[in-house]
Amino acid sequence: NDQILYKVTFDKFRAARLAMDCVCTFTDQAMQRMAVAICCILAAKVTTEETTKLGNKHYMQKLLQIVRDKLHSQTADDLFKYTLSTLWNLTDESPSNCATFLSQGGLDTFKEVLQAYPGQSELQNKILGLLNNIAEVESLRSALLCMDFLTIIRDLLDSDNISVSYFSAGIMSHLLWQPQPCITDQDRNQLLDALYLRINSWPDKPAVMVAYRSFYPFFPLLNASVHDAIRLWAIWAISHACTRKDTYLYLLIDNGGLELVRNIALSDNCYTHSQLASKVLQHITLHPHLQILQ
């Protein structure tokens, strides 16, 4: 029962490493599926430092080989999905693991998966989630900064699946928040206009779409000098999480982001931005004990 992995106290890093060793040692599909599933869950439970150790070259090569084997055999089974999720979790706020993923040809492989499974939102979410992790790392953005890749992401921005659209918007926001010499001003402005319109069309979604380790990657995008479309994505993401799960209110305060949100609520020229920020502040007022932490 996988509830043991969530509820029982044990050395999660050691267990995740043992699971990855099993993935690398055994060829039996059932064994690999179980081991990858365990690693997928535990990779999101360990510290970022431990996550980085789990994303070493040896493990990354094995996980990517599973993806390639499944891609070539056109088998989108549980092992394939668990492996994509594990790669997503291993790269979350881990620049080192993101770099290893790129150096092992992961980007080309993931592009192939997107092309092989158009309209498969479950797979697209996992892939776009990982590409978001890479886009958050300033030193690695050059790997994604080309119109060929941005065209793919632009198309996915219009997906009917809100999560696919959200992740696509995140990638675009991180890549476009500063002008890039490889992207013309005209192309950049067209992408940003599309981004702004799409975010404003999103309906309210009842649950948080993704688990956040921190809000730090959003903070640079909230600067007053950043384009309105990019700032809208960042404050939408923070507001969406904080108004649906109280633990994210604690996380925002702990990360030192409350002042940023307060400034947007009180002084932002864009009504939508200030409204989204105000919703976060309103939720904090519903929890008097949170005000002590401010």
JSON list of N, CA and C in Angstrom, two decimals, residues 160-186:
[
{"chain": "A", "resi": 160, "resn": "ASP", "atom": "N", "xyz": [-7.34, 23.18, -24.24]},
{"chain": "A", "resi": 160, "resn": "ASP", "atom": "CA", "xyz": [-8.56, 23.23, -23.44]},
{"chain": "A", "resi": 160, "resn": "ASP", "atom": "C", "xyz": [-8.31, 22.76, -22.01]},
{"chain": "A", "resi": 161, "resn": "ASN", "atom": "N", "xyz": [-7.23, 22.02, -21.82]},
{"chain": "A", "resi": 161, "resn": "ASN", "atom": "CA", "xyz": [-6.88, 21.55, -20.47]},
{"chain": "A", "resi": 161, "resn": "ASN", "atom": "C", "xyz": [-6.19, 22.69, -19.73]},
{"chain": "A", "resi": 162, "resn": "ILE", "atom": "N", "xyz": [-6.77, 23.15, -18.64]},
{"chain": "A", "resi": 162, "resn": "ILE", "atom": "CA", "xyz": [-6.26, 24.32, -17.93]},
{"chain": "A", "resi": 162, "resn": "ILE", "atom": "C", "xyz": [-4.85, 24.10, -17.41]},
{"chain": "A", "resi": 163, "resn": "SER", "atom": "N", "xyz": [-4.53, 22.88, -16.98]},
{"chain": "A", "resi": 163, "resn": "SER", "atom": "CA", "xyz": [-3.19, 22.61, -16.46]},
{"chain": "A", "resi": 163, "resn": "SER", "atom": "C", "xyz": [-2.14, 22.70, -17.56]},
{"chain": "A", "resi": 164, "resn": "VAL", "atom": "N", "xyz": [-2.44, 22.16, -18.73]},
{"chain": "A", "resi": 164, "resn": "VAL", "atom": "CA", "xyz": [-1.53, 22.24, -19.87]},
{"chain": "A", "resi": 164, "resn": "VAL", "atom": "C", "xyz": [-1.31, 23.71, -20.23]},
{"chain": "A", "resi": 165, "resn": "SER", "atom": "N", "xyz": [-2.38, 24.46, -20.28]},
{"chain": "A", "resi": 165, "resn": "SER", "atom": "CA", "xyz": [-2.29, 25.89, -20.59]},
{"chain": "A", "resi": 165, "resn": "SER", "atom": "C", "xyz": [-1.47, 26.62, -19.53]},
{"chain": "A", "resi": 166, "resn": "TYR", "atom": "N", "xyz": [-1.70, 26.29, -18.26]},
{"chain": "A", "resi": 166, "resn": "TYR", "atom": "CA", "xyz": [-0.98, 26.93, -17.15]},
{"chain": "A", "resi": 166, "resn": "TYR", "atom": "C", "xyz": [0.52, 26.69, -17.24]},
{"chain": "A", "resi": 167, "resn": "PHE", "atom": "N", "xyz": [0.91, 25.44, -17.44]},
{"chain": "A", "resi": 167, "resn": "PHE", "atom": "CA", "xyz": [2.35, 25.13, -17.53]},
{"chain": "A", "resi": 167, "resn": "PHE", "atom": "C", "xyz": [2.99, 25.78, -18.76]},
{"chain": "A", "resi": 168, "resn": "SER", "atom": "N", "xyz": [2.27, 25.81, -19.85]},
{"chain": "A", "resi": 168, "resn": "SER", "atom": "CA", "xyz": [2.78, 26.47, -21.06]},
{"chain": "A", "resi": 168, "resn": "SER", "atom": "C", "xyz": [2.99, 27.96, -20.79]},
{"chain": "A", "resi": 169, "resn": "ALA", "atom": "N", "xyz": [2.05, 28.56, -20.10]},
{"chain": "A", "resi": 169, "resn": "ALA", "atom": "CA", "xyz": [2.16, 29.98, -19.75]},
{"chain": "A", "resi": 169, "resn": "ALA", "atom": "C", "xyz": [3.36, 30.22, -18.84]},
{"chain": "A", "resi": 170, "resn": "GLY", "atom": "N", "xyz": [3.61, 29.28, -17.94]},
{"chain": "A", "resi": 170, "resn": "GLY", "atom": "CA", "xyz": [4.76, 29.42, -17.04]},
{"chain": "A", "resi": 170, "resn": "GLY", "atom": "C", "xyz": [6.08, 29.39, -17.78]},
{"chain": "A", "resi": 171, "resn": "ILE", "atom": "N", "xyz": [6.19, 28.47, -18.72]},
{"chain": "A", "resi": 171, "resn": "ILE", "atom": "CA", "xyz": [7.42, 28.38, -19.52]},
{"chain": "A", "resi": 171, "resn": "ILE", "atom": "C", "xyz": [7.63, 29.67, -20.30]},
{"chain": "A", "resi": 172, "resn": "MET", "atom": "N", "xyz": [6.57, 30.15, -20.95]},
{"chain": "A", "resi": 172, "resn": "MET", "atom": "CA", "xyz": [6.67, 31.39, -21.71]},
{"chain": "A", "resi": 172, "resn": "MET", "atom": "C", "xyz": [7.05, 32.56, -20.81]},
{"chain": "A", "resi": 173, "resn": "SER", "atom": "N", "xyz": [6.48, 32.62, -19.62]},
{"chain": "A", "resi": 173, "resn": "SER", "atom": "CA", "xyz": [6.77, 33.72, -18.70]},
{"chain": "A", "resi": 173, "resn": "SER", "atom": "C", "xyz": [8.24, 33.75, -18.30]},
{"chain": "A", "resi": 174, "resn": "HIS", "atom": "N", "xyz": [8.78, 32.61, -17.96]},
{"chain": "A", "resi": 174, "resn": "HIS", "atom": "CA", "xyz": [10.18, 32.56, -17.54]},
{"chain": "A", "resi": 174, "resn": "HIS", "atom": "C", "xyz": [11.13, 32.85, -18.70]},
{"chain": "A", "resi": 175, "resn": "LEU", "atom": "N", "xyz": [10.77, 32.43, -19.90]},
{"chain": "A", "resi": 175, "resn": "LEU", "atom": "CA", "xyz": [11.65, 32.63, -21.05]},
{"chain": "A", "resi": 175, "resn": "LEU", "atom": "C", "xyz": [11.57, 34.05, -21.60]},
{"chain": "A", "resi": 176, "resn": "LEU", "atom": "N", "xyz": [10.44, 34.72, -21.40]},
{"chain": "A", "resi": 176, "resn": "LEU", "atom": "CA", "xyz": [10.23, 36.02, -22.04]},
{"chain": "A", "resi": 176, "resn": "LEU", "atom": "C", "xyz": [10.28, 37.20, -21.09]},
{"chain": "A", "resi": 177, "resn": "TRP", "atom": "N", "xyz": [10.52, 36.96, -19.81]},
{"chain": "A", "resi": 177, "resn": "TRP", "atom": "CA", "xyz": [10.43, 38.09, -18.87]},
{"chain": "A", "resi": 177, "resn": "TRP", "atom": "C", "xyz": [11.53, 39.12, -19.10]},
{"chain": "A", "resi": 178, "resn": "GLN", "atom": "N", "xyz": [12.57, 38.73, -19.80]},
{"chain": "A", "resi": 178, "resn": "GLN", "atom": "CA", "xyz": [13.58, 39.67, -20.26]},
{"chain": "A", "resi": 178, "resn": "GLN", "atom": "C", "xyz": [13.71, 39.55, -21.78]},
{"chain": "A", "resi": 179, "resn": "PRO", "atom": "N", "xyz": [13.92, 40.66, -22.50]},
{"chain": "A", "resi": 179, "resn": "PRO", "atom": "CA", "xyz": [14.14, 40.58, -23.95]},
{"chain": "A", "resi": 179, "resn": "PRO", "atom": "C", "xyz": [15.32, 39.67, -24.27]},
{"chain": "A", "resi": 180, "resn": "GLN", "atom": "N", "xyz": [15.20, 38.88, -25.33]},
{"chain": "A", "resi": 180, "resn": "GLN", "atom": "CA", "xyz": [16.24, 37.94, -25.71]},
{"chain": "A", "resi": 180, "resn": "GLN", "atom": "C", "xyz": [16.71, 38.25, -27.13]},
{"chain": "A", "resi": 181, "resn": "PRO", "atom": "N", "xyz": [18.02, 38.26, -27.37]},
{"chain": "A", "resi": 181, "resn": "PRO", "atom": "CA", "xyz": [18.52, 38.60, -28.71]},
{"chain": "A", "resi": 181, "resn": "PRO", "atom": "C", "xyz": [18.08, 37.63, -29.80]},
{"chain": "A", "resi": 182, "resn": "CYS", "atom": "N", "xyz": [17.74, 36.40, -29.43]},
{"chain": "A", "resi": 182, "resn": "CYS", "atom": "CA", "xyz": [17.34, 35.40, -30.42]},
{"chain": "A", "resi": 182, "resn": "CYS", "atom": "C", "xyz": [15.85, 35.48, -30.78]},
{"chain": "A", "resi": 183, "resn": "ILE", "atom": "N", "xyz": [15.11, 36.37, -30.11]},
{"chain": "A", "resi": 183, "resn": "ILE", "atom": "CA", "xyz": [13.68, 36.54, -30.37]},
{"chain": "A", "resi": 183, "resn": "ILE", "atom": "C", "xyz": [13.42, 37.99, -30.73]},
{"chain": "A", "resi": 184, "resn": "THR", "atom": "N", "xyz": [12.82, 38.22, -31.87]},
{"chain": "A", "resi": 184, "resn": "THR", "atom": "CA", "xyz": [12.56, 39.59, -32.31]},
{"chain": "A", "resi": 184, "resn": "THR", "atom": "C", "xyz": [11.52, 40.25, -31.39]},
{"chain": "A", "resi": 185, "resn": "ASP", "atom": "N", "xyz": [11.55, 41.57, -31.33]},
{"chain": "A", "resi": 185, "resn": "ASP", "atom": "CA", "xyz": [10.58, 42.29, -30.51]},
{"chain": "A", "resi": 185, "resn": "ASP", "atom": "C", "xyz": [9.15, 41.99, -30.96]},
{"chain": "A", "resi": 186, "resn": "GLN", "atom": "N", "xyz": [8.97, 41.85, -32.26]},
{"chain": "A", "resi": 186, "resn": "GLN", "atom": "CA", "xyz": [7.63, 41.56, -32.78]},
{"chain": "A", "resi": 186, "resn": "GLN", "atom": "C", "xyz": [7.14, 40.20, -32.30]}
]
